Tab-separated table of C-alpha atoms in Angstrom:
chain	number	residue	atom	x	y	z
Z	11	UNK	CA	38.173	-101.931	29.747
Z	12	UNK	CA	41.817	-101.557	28.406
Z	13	UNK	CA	42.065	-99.338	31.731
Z	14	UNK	CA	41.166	-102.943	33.302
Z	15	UNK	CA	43.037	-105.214	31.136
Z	16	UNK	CA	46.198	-103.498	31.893
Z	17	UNK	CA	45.489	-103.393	35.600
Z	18	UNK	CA	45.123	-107.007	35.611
Z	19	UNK	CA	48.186	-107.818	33.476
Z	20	UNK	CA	49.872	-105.680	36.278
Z	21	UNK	CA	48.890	-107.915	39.034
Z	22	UNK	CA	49.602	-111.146	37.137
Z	23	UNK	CA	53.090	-109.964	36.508
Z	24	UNK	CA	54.222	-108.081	39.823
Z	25	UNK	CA	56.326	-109.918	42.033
Z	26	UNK	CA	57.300	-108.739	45.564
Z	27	UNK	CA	60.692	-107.882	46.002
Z	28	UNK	CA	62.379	-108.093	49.030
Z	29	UNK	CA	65.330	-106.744	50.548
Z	30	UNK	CA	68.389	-108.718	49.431
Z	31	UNK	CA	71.494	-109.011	51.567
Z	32	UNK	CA	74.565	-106.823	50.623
Z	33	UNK	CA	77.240	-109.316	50.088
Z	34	UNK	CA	79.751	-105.951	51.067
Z	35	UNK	CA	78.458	-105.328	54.524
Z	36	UNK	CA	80.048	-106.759	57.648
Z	37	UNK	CA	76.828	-109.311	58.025
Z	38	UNK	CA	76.659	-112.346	55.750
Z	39	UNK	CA	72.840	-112.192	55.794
Z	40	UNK	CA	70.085	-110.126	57.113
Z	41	UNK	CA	67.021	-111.789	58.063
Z	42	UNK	CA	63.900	-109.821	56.595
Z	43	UNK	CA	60.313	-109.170	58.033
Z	44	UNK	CA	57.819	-109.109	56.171
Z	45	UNK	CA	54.668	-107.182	57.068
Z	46	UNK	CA	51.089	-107.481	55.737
Z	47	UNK	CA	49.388	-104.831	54.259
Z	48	UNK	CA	47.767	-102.073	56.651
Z	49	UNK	CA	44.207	-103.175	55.946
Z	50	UNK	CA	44.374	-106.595	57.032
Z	51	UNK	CA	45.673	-105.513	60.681
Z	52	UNK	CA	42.887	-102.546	61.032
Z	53	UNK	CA	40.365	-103.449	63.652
Z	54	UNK	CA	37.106	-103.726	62.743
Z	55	UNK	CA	37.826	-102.734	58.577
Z	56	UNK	CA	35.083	-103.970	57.718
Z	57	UNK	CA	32.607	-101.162	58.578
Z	58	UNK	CA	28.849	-101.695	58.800
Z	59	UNK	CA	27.101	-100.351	55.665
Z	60	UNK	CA	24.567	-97.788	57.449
Z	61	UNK	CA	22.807	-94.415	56.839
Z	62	UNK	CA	22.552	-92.411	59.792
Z	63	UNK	CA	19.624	-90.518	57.767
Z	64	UNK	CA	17.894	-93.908	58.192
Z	65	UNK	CA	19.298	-95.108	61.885
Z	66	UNK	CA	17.951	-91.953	63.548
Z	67	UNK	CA	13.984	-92.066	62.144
Z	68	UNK	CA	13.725	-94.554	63.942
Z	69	UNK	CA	14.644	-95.304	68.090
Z	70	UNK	CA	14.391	-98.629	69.599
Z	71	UNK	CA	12.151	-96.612	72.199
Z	72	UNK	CA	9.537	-95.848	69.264
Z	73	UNK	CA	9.162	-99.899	68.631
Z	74	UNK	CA	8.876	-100.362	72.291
Z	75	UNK	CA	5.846	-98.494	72.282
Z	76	UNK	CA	3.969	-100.692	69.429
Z	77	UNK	CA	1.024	-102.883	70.768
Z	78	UNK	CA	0.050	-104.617	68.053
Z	79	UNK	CA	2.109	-105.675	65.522
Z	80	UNK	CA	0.884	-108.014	62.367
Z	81	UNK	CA	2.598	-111.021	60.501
Z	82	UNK	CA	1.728	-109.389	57.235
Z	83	UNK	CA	0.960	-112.498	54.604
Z	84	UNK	CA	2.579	-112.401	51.262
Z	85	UNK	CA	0.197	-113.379	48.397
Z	86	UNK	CA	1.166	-114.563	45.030
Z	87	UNK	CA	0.414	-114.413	41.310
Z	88	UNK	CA	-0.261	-117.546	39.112
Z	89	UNK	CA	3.244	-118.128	38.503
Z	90	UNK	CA	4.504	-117.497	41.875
Z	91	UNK	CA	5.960	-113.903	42.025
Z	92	UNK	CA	4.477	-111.634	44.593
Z	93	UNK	CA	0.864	-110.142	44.024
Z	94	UNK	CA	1.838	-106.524	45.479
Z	95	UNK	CA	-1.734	-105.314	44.694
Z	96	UNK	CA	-3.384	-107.672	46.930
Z	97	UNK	CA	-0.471	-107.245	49.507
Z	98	UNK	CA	-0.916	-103.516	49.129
Z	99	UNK	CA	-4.653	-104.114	50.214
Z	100	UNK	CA	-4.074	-105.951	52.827
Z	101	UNK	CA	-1.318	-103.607	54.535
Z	102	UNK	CA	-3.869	-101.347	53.826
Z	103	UNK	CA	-6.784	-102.784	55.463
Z	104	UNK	CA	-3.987	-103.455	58.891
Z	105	UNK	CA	-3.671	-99.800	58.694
Z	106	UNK	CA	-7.219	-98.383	58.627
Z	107	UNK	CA	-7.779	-101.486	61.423
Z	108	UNK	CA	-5.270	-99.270	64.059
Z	109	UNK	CA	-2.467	-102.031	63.629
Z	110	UNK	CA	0.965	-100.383	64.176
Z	111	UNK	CA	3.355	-102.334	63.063
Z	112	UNK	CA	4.106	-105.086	60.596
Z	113	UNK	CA	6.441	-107.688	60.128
Z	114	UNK	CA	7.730	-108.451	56.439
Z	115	UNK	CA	9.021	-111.518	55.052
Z	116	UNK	CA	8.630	-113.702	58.715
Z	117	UNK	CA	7.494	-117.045	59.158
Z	118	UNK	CA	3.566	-115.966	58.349
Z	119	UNK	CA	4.668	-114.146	55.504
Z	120	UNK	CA	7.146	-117.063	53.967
Z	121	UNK	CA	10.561	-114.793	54.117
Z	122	UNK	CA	11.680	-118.823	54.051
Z	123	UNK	CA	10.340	-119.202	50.397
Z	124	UNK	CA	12.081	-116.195	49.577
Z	125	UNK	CA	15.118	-115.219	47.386
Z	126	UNK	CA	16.679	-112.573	49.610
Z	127	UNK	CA	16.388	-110.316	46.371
Z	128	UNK	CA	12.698	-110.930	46.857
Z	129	UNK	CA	12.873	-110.082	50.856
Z	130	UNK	CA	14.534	-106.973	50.525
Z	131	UNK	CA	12.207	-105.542	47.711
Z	132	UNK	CA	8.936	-106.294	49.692
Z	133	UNK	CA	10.544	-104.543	52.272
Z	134	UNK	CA	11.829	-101.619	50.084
Z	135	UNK	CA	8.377	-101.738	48.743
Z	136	UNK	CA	6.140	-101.694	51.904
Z	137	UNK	CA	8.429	-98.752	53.409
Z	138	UNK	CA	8.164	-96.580	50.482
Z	139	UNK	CA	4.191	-97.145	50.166
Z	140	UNK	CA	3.465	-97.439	54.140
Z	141	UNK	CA	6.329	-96.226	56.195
Z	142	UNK	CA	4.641	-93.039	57.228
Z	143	UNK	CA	1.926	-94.579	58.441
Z	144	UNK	CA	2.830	-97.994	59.994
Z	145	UNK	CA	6.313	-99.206	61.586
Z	146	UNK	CA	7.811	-101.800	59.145
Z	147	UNK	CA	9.794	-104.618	60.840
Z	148	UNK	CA	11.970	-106.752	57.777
Z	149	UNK	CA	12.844	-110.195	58.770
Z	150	UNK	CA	15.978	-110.205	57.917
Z	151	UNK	CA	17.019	-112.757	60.269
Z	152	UNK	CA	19.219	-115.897	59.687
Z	153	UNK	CA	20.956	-119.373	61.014
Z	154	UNK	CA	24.013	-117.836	59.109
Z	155	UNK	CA	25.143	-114.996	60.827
Z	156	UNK	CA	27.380	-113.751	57.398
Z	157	UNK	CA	23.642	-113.783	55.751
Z	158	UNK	CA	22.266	-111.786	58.823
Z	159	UNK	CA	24.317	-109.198	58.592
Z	160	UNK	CA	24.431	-108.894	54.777
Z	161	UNK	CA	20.249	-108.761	54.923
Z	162	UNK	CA	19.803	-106.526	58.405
Z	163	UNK	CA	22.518	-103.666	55.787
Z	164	UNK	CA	20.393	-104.126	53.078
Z	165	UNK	CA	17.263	-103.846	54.749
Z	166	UNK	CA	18.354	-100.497	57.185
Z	167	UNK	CA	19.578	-99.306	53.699
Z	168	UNK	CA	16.410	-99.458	52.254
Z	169	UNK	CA	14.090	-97.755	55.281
Z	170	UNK	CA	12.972	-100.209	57.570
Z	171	UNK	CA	12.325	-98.973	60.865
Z	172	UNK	CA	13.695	-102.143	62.484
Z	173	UNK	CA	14.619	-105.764	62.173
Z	174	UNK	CA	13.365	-109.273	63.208
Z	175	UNK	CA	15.757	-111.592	64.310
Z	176	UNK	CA	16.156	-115.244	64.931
Z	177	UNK	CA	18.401	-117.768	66.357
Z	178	UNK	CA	20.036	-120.061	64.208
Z	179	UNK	CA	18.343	-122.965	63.525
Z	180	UNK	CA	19.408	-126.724	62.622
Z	181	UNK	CA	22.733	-125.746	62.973
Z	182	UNK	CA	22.457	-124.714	66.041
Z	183	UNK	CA	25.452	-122.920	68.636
Z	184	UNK	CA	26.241	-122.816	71.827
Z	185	UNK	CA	25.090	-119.818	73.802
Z	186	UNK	CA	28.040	-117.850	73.819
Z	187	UNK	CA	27.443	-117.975	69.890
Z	188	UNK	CA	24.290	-117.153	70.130
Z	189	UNK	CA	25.681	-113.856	72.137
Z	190	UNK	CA	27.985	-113.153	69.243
Z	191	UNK	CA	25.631	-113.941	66.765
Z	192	UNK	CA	23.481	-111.671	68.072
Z	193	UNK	CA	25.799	-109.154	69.086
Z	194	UNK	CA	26.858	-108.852	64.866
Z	195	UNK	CA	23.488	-107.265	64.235
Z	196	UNK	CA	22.476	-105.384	67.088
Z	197	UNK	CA	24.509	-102.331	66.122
Z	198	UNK	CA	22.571	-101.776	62.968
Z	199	UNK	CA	19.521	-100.513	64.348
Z	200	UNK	CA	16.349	-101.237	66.639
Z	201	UNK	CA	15.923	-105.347	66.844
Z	202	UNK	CA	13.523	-107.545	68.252
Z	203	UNK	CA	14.679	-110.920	69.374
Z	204	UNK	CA	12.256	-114.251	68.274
Z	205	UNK	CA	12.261	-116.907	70.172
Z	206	UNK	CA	9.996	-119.906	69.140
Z	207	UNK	CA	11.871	-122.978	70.195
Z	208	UNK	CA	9.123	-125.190	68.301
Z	209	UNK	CA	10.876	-123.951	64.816
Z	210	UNK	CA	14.547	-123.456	65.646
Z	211	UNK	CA	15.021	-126.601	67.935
Z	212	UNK	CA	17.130	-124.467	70.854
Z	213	UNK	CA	15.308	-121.984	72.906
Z	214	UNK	CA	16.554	-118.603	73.592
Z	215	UNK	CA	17.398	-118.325	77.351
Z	216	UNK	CA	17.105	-115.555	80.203
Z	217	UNK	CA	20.583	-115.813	80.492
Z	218	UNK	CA	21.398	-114.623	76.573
Z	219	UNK	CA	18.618	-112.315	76.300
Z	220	UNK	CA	19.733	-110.429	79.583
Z	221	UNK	CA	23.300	-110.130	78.209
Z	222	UNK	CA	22.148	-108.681	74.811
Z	223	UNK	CA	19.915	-106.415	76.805
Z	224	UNK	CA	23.080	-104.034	77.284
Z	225	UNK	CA	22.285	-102.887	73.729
Z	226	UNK	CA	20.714	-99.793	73.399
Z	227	UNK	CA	19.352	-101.067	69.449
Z	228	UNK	CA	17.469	-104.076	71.553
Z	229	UNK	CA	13.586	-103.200	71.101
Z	230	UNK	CA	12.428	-106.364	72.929
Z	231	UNK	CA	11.647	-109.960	72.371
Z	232	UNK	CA	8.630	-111.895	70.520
Z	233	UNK	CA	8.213	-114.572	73.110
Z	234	UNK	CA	6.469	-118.219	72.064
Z	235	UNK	CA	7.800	-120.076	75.233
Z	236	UNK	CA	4.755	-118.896	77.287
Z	237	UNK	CA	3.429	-116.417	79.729
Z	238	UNK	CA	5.884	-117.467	82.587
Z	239	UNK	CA	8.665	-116.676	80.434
Z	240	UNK	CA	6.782	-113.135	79.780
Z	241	UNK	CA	6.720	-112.571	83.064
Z	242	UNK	CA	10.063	-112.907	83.741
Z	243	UNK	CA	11.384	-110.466	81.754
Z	244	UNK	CA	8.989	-108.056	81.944
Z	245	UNK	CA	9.507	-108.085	85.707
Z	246	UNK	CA	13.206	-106.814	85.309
Z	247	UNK	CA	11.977	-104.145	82.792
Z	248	UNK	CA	12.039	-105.729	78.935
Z	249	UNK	CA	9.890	-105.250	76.583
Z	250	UNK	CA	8.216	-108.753	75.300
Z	251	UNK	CA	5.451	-109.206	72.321
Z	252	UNK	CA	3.531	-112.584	73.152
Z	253	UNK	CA	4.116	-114.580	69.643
Z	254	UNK	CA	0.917	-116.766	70.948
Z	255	UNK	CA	-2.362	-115.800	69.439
Z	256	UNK	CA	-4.138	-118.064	71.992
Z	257	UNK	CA	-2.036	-116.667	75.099
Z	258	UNK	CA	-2.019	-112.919	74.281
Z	259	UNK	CA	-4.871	-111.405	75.999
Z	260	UNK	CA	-3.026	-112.977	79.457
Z	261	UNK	CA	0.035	-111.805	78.111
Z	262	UNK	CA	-1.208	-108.482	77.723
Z	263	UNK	CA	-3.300	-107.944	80.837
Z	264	UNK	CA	-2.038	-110.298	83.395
Z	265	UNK	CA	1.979	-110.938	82.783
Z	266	UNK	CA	3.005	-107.506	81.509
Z	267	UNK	CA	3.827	-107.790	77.643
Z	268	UNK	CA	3.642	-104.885	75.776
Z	269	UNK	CA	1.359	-106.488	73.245
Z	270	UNK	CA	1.256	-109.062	70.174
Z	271	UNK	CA	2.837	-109.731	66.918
Z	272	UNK	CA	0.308	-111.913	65.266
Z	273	UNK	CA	-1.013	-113.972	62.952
Z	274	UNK	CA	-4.784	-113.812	63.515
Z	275	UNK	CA	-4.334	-109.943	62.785
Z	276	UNK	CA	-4.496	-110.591	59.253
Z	277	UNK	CA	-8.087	-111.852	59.373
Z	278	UNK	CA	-9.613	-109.615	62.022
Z	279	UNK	CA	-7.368	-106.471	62.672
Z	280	UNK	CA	-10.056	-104.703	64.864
Z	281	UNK	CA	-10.774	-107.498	67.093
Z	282	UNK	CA	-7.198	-108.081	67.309
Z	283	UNK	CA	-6.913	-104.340	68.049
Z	284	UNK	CA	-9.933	-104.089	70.742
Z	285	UNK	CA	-7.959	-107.252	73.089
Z	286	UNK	CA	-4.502	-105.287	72.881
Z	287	UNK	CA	-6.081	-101.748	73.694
Z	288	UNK	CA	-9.473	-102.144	75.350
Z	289	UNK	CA	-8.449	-103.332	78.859
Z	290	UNK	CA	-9.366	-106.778	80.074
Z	291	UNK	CA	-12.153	-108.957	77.807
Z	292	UNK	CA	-12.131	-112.596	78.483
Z	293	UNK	CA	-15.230	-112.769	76.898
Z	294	UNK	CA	-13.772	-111.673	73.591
Z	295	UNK	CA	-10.894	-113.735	74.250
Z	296	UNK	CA	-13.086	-117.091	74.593
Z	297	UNK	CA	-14.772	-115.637	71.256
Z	298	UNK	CA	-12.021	-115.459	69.387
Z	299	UNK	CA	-10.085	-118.705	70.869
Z	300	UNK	CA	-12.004	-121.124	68.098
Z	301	UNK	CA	-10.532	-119.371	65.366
Z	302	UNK	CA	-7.255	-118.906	67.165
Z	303	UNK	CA	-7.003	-123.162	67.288
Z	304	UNK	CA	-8.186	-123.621	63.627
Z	305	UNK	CA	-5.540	-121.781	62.475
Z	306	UNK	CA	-2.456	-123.642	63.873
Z	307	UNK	CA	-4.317	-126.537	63.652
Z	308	UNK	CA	-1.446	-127.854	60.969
Z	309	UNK	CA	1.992	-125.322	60.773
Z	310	UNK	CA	1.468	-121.571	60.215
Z	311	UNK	CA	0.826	-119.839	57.549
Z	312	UNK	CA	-1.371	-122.988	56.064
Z	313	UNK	CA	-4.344	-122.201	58.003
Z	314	UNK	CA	-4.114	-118.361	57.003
Z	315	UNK	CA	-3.353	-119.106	53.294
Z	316	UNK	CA	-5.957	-120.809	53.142
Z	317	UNK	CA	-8.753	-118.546	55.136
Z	318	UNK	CA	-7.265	-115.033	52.998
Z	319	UNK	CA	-8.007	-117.033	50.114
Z	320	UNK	CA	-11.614	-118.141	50.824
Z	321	UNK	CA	-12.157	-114.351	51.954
Z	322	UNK	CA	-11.625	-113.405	48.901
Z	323	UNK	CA	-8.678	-111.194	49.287
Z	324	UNK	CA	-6.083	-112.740	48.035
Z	325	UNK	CA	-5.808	-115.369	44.788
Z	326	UNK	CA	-5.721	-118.903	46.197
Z	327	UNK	CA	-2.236	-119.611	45.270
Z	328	UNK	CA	0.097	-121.800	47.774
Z	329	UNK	CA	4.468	-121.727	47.017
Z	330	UNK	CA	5.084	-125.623	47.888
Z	331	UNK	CA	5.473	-127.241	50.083
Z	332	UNK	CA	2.306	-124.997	51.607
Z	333	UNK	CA	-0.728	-127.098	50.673
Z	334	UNK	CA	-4.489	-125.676	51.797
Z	335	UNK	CA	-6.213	-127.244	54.276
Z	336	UNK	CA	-8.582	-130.154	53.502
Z	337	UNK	CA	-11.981	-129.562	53.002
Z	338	UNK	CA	-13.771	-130.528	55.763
Z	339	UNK	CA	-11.329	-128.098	57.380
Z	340	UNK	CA	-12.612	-125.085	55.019
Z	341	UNK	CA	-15.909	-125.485	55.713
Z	342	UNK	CA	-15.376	-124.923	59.558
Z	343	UNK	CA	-13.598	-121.797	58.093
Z	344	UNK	CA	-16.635	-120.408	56.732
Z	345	UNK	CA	-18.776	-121.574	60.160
Z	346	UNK	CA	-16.289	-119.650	62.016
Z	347	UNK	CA	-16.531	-116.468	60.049
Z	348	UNK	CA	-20.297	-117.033	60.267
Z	349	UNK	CA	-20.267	-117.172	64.157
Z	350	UNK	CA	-17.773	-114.289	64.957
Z	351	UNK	CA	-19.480	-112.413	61.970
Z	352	UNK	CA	-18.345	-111.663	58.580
Z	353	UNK	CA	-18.420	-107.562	58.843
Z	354	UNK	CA	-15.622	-108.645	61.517
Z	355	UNK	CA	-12.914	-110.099	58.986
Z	356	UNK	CA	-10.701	-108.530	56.144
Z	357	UNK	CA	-12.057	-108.113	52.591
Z	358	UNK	CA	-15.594	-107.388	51.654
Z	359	UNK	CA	-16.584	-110.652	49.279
Z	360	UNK	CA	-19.082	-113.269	51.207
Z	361	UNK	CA	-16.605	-116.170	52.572
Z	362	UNK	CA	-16.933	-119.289	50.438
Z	363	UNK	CA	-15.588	-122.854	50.584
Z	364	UNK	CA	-13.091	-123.614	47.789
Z	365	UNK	CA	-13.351	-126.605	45.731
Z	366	UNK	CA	-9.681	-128.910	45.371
Z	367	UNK	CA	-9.439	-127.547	41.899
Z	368	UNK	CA	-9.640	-123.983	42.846
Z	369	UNK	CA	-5.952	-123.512	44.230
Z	370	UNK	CA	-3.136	-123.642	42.267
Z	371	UNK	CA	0.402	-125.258	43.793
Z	372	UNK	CA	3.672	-123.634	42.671
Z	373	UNK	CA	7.199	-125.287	43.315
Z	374	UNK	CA	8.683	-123.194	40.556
Z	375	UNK	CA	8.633	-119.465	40.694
């Protein structure tokens, strides 16, 4: 500390001195340059904070490859903080179900509740229980591209295999920003671009995503705008991941994606897995479309928070301003499980419909 101390008394009482003009030579003043200090004129001095340990486990080629990827949920204690034993058990369950991939802290799994203290543990956490047996893909996205790049550091540094990345929202940029914006966090390892106009107000267009396709760290997009869209950049050779439960068979089988990061994954992994990898089944597809609809029915993940919880697999505890679904709305729940079969969905309890006073509503935490 006195080490410190002195240092700072140092700086508070150095003053530059500058050349002063010789009053005996032949000029009556000399005009003085000063220069700044070699950091500040450095290109690029402030380096990215990367592991090449970590960069090189996993390619953007290895990603490419992944057909079904989950929206992993995040479930909660009583107070609020994270319940990692039931989110161990359900990463769990996704990997004994043949799901390859999951993505931490995203929309499903409320990275947007999150401290990004919180974000970057669960991701810390899930790679050092799961990463040798299922990709892990950490949101660390952002509508600040300072916060992007601080997260997408953090969350290479701590092992995961790739990130998930956003364009900014409500204050949104022109395209050319969204190009640079982009073009701050490709570097750091494998991406994959989201676009899902319906939450950030500004779609992502060809015309970006086939600029930023120069990167070799570009995995592919998750794609919400629709199977057109799908098409159209899987005909000039990019990967795409439908992010449309209800449009991902077609995605799959008739428009080229590579597969689905999803949402409905969380509640029936194996049928999720059997429409990604088992060739063509519209009649699985219509099976599975009812339960598809009830769960968007209001804004994702209230539909799923509310399902895990009447499964039985996680506690039935909602971070505001999530609110469960009304209650004639869980009792189609429990139909639904009934029709498509119980031995079908995640957890082994008998699906029940929770009473009002069963969840609890957190806004502190």
């Amino acid at each position: 500390m006195a080490i410190l101390k002195s240092y700072g008394v140092c700086l508070r009482e150095y003053t530059p001195q500058f050349p002063r003009p010789n009053h005996g030579d032949n000029y009556k003043s000399r005009n003085v340059k000063w220069r700044s200090p070699r950091a500040a004129v450095i290109p690029d001095f402030h380096l990215p904070m990367r592991s090449f340990e970590v960069k090189n486990r996993t390619s953007a080629e290895d990603i490419k490859s992944l057909r079904l990827i989950t929206a992993i949920k995040t479930p909660y204690l009583p107070d609020g903080r994270f319940d990692l034993e039931a989110y161990d058990d359900l990463v769990n369950i996704q990997i004994g179900n043949g799901v390859e991939g999951v993505i931490v802290g995203g929309t499903t799994g409320e990275g947007q509740l999150m401290s990004w203290d919180e974000h970057i543990m669960l991701i810390g956490h899930t790679v050092n229980c799961f990463g040798g047996s299922i990709k892990v893909i950490g949101n660390t996205g952002s509508n600040s591209t300072r916060e992007a790049i601080h997260a997408t550091e953090q969350g290479f540094a701590v092992g995961m295999h790739a990130a998930l990345h956003i364009n900014p929202y409500y204050g949104k940029t022109s395209l050319e920003g969204l190009v640079s914006h982009f073009d701050s966090v490709l570097p750091m390892g494998p991406t994959i671009i989201y676009n899902v106009p319906s939450r950030t107000g500004q779609d992502i267009p060809p015309r970006v995503i086939n600029t930023i396709a120069q990167s070799p760290n570009l995995a592919g997009i998750k794609e919400c705008v629709g199977n057109d869209r799908i098409e159209q950049y899987t005909g000039n050779g990019i990967v795409v991941w439908s992010g449309n439960d209800d449009q991902c068979h077609d995605a799959r089988w008739s428009h080229g994606a590579t597969g689905v990061i999803s949402v409905t994954s969380n509640l029936i992994p194996g049928l999720m897995r059997e429409l990604m990898f088992g060739g063509k089944n519209p009649s699985l597809n219509a099976k599975l479309l009812p339960l598809i609809e009830w769960l968007f029915q209001e804004p994702n993940p209230i539909g799923l928070n509310t399902a895990l919880a009447q499964l039985g697999v996680v506690r039935p505890i909602f971070r505001l301003p999530y609110v469960p679904l009304p209650l004639a709305k869980r009792v189609e729940f429990v139909n639904l499980v009934k029709e498509i079969g119980r031995e079908n969905f995640v957890g082994e309890e008998d699906v029940q419909v929770l009473d009002n006073d069963d969840f609890i509503l957190v806004g502190r935490y």
